[in-house]
Amino acid sequence: MGKSLKNAVTPDEICAEYGADTLRLYEMAMGPLDVSRPWDTRAVVGQYRLLQRLWRNIVDESTGEVTVVDAAPDEDTLRALHKAIDGVAQDMAAMRFNTAIAKITELNNHLTKSGGASPARSPSSSSCWSPRWRRTSPRSCGAGWATPSRSSTRTSRSPTRRTSSTRP
C-alpha cells in the first residue's frame, strides 16, 4: 500500500468508516511507542469489534437500555477485575498502551463468558474508573472544555484562542 500504487488509506477515511475512537484505539494497540510498525488497515476491524463488545456489556442491544446492576460479583470476576485494574494502571504509567488494551480485552472476555452481574456494569465501577480515566485522558472526560453558553463570549477554559475580553 502506498502512494505509488494509488491505494493509500488515510486516517480520515478510517475515521469516517469506523469512528475516531476506533482509530485512536488502533493506534494505541499497534505496539510500543518506540517501535515502528507498518500501518495495516485490515487490523482496524479488530479494534472496532472490541469497542462493540465493550458496548454490548453495558447496553442491551434489543432495548437500548443500560444494563446496570448493583450486585456483588463472584470471586473469579472480582479477581479478574483487580488484576485488570492493577495491570492497566502499571501499563498506563509506563505508556504501554498496547498491553493495557490487552488487559481490558481479557477482562471483557471474562465478563462476557460469566454472563452474570459484572462489576463493569455496576454504578460503583464508574465512580472508580472515572477519576483514573480523567487523569489519562482529560479531554475525553470533559475536563478542560468550556461549557457552552448562550452568549457569544468564551470562557477562559475554552480550548480556542483567547480574545482580549477574556484575559485575566
C-alpha positions in Angstrom: 0.0 0.0 0.0 1.3 3.4 -0.8 1.2 6.5 -3.0 2.9 4.8 -6.0 0.2 2.1 -6.1 -2.6 4.7 -5.5 -4.2 2.6 -2.9 -3.4 4.5 0.3 -6.0 4.8 3.0 -5.9 8.0 5.0 -6.7 8.2 8.7 -9.6 10.5 7.8 -11.1 7.6 5.7 -10.7 5.2 8.6 -12.2 7.7 11.0 -15.2 8.2 8.7 -15.8 4.5 8.3 -15.1 3.2 11.8 -15.1 6.3 14.0 -12.4 8.3 15.9 -12.5 6.0 18.9 -11.6 3.0 16.8 -8.8 4.9 15.1 -7.3 6.0 18.5 -7.6 2.5 19.9 -5.9 1.0 16.9 -3.0 3.5 17.1 -2.5 2.7 20.8 -2.8 -1.1 20.2 -0.2 -1.2 17.4 2.6 -1.8 19.8 5.2 0.1 21.9 5.5 3.7 21.1 9.3 3.4 20.4 8.9 0.7 17.8 7.9 1.4 14.2 5.2 -0.8 12.8 3.6 -0.9 9.4 0.1 0.5 9.0 -2.4 -2.3 8.4 -5.9 -1.1 7.7 -7.3 -4.6 8.0 -6.4 -4.7 11.7 -8.6 -1.7 12.4 -11.6 -4.0 12.3 -10.4 -5.9 15.4 -10.4 -2.7 17.5 -13.8 -1.8 16.1 -15.1 -5.2 17.2 -13.6 -4.8 20.7 -15.4 -1.5 21.2 -18.6 -3.2 20.0 -18.1 -6.0 22.6 -17.4 -3.5 25.3 -20.6 -1.6 24.4 -22.7 -4.7 24.4 -21.6 -5.4 28.0 -23.1 -2.1 29.1 -26.1 -1.5 26.7 -28.8 -4.0 25.8 -28.9 -4.2 22.0 -32.6 -5.1 21.8 -33.9 -2.3 24.1 -31.1 0.2 24.1 -31.3 0.5 27.8 -28.2 0.5 30.1 -27.8 -2.9 31.8 -26.5 -1.6 35.2 -26.7 -3.9 38.2 -25.7 -3.3 41.7 -24.9 -6.9 42.8 -21.7 -8.2 44.3 -19.5 -10.0 41.7 -18.4 -13.6 42.2 -14.9 -14.3 43.4 -13.4 -15.0 39.9 -14.9 -11.8 38.4 -13.6 -9.8 41.4 -10.1 -11.3 40.9 -10.2 -10.6 37.2 -11.3 -7.0 37.8 -8.5 -6.3 40.3 -5.9 -8.0 38.1 -7.0 -5.8 35.2 -7.1 -2.6 37.3 -3.5 -3.2 38.6 -2.2 -4.2 35.1 -3.8 -1.3 33.3 -2.6 1.2 35.9 1.0 -0.1 35.6 0.9 -0.2 31.8 -0.6 3.3 31.5 2.1 4.7 33.9 4.8 3.1 31.7 3.0 4.2 28.5 2.5 0.6 27.3 -0.9 1.2 25.8 -1.0 -2.0 23.8 -0.7 -4.2 26.8 -3.2 -2.1 28.7 -5.7 -2.7 25.9 -4.9 -6.4 26.0 -5.7 -6.5 29.7 -9.0 -4.7 29.2 -9.8 -7.2 26.4 -9.1 -10.1 28.8 -11.4 -8.6 31.4 -14.1 -8.0 28.8 -13.8 -11.6 27.7 -14.2 -12.8 31.3 -17.3 -10.7 31.8 -18.8 -11.9 28.5 -18.2 -15.5 29.5 -19.5 -15.1 33.0 -22.7 -13.6 31.7 -23.9 -12.6 35.1 -23.7 -9.4 37.1 -20.5 -7.7 36.5 -18.5 -5.0 38.3 -18.1 -3.3 35.0 -21.8 -2.8 34.9 -22.2 -1.5 38.4 -22.5 2.1 39.3 -19.6 1.9 41.7 -17.2 1.0 38.9 -17.9 4.2 37.1 -17.1 6.2 40.2 -13.9 4.1 40.5 -12.8 4.4 36.8 -13.8 8.0 36.1 -11.1 9.7 38.1 -8.4 7.4 36.6 -9.7 8.0 33.1 -9.8 11.7 33.7 -6.1 11.7 34.6 -5.0 9.8 31.5 -7.4 11.5 29.0 -8.7 14.8 30.4 -10.3 16.0 27.1 -12.5 12.9 26.8 -14.0 13.3 30.2 -14.9 17.0 29.7 -12.1 18.5 31.8 -10.6 21.4 30.1 -13.5 22.1 27.7 -15.7 25.1 28.1 -19.3 24.7 28.9 -21.4 26.1 26.0 -23.3 29.2 27.0 -26.0 31.2 25.3 -23.8 34.3 25.0 -21.1 34.7 22.4 -18.3 35.2 24.9 -15.9 32.4 25.5 -14.7 31.2 28.9 -11.1 31.2 29.9 -11.1 27.4 29.9 -12.0 27.3 26.2 -9.5 25.4 24.0 -9.8 28.1 21.4 -7.6 31.2 21.3 -8.5 33.8 23.9 -9.7 37.2 23.0 -8.8 40.4 24.8 -12.1 40.4 26.7 -11.3 37.0 28.4 -7.7 37.8 29.5 -7.3 38.0 33.3 
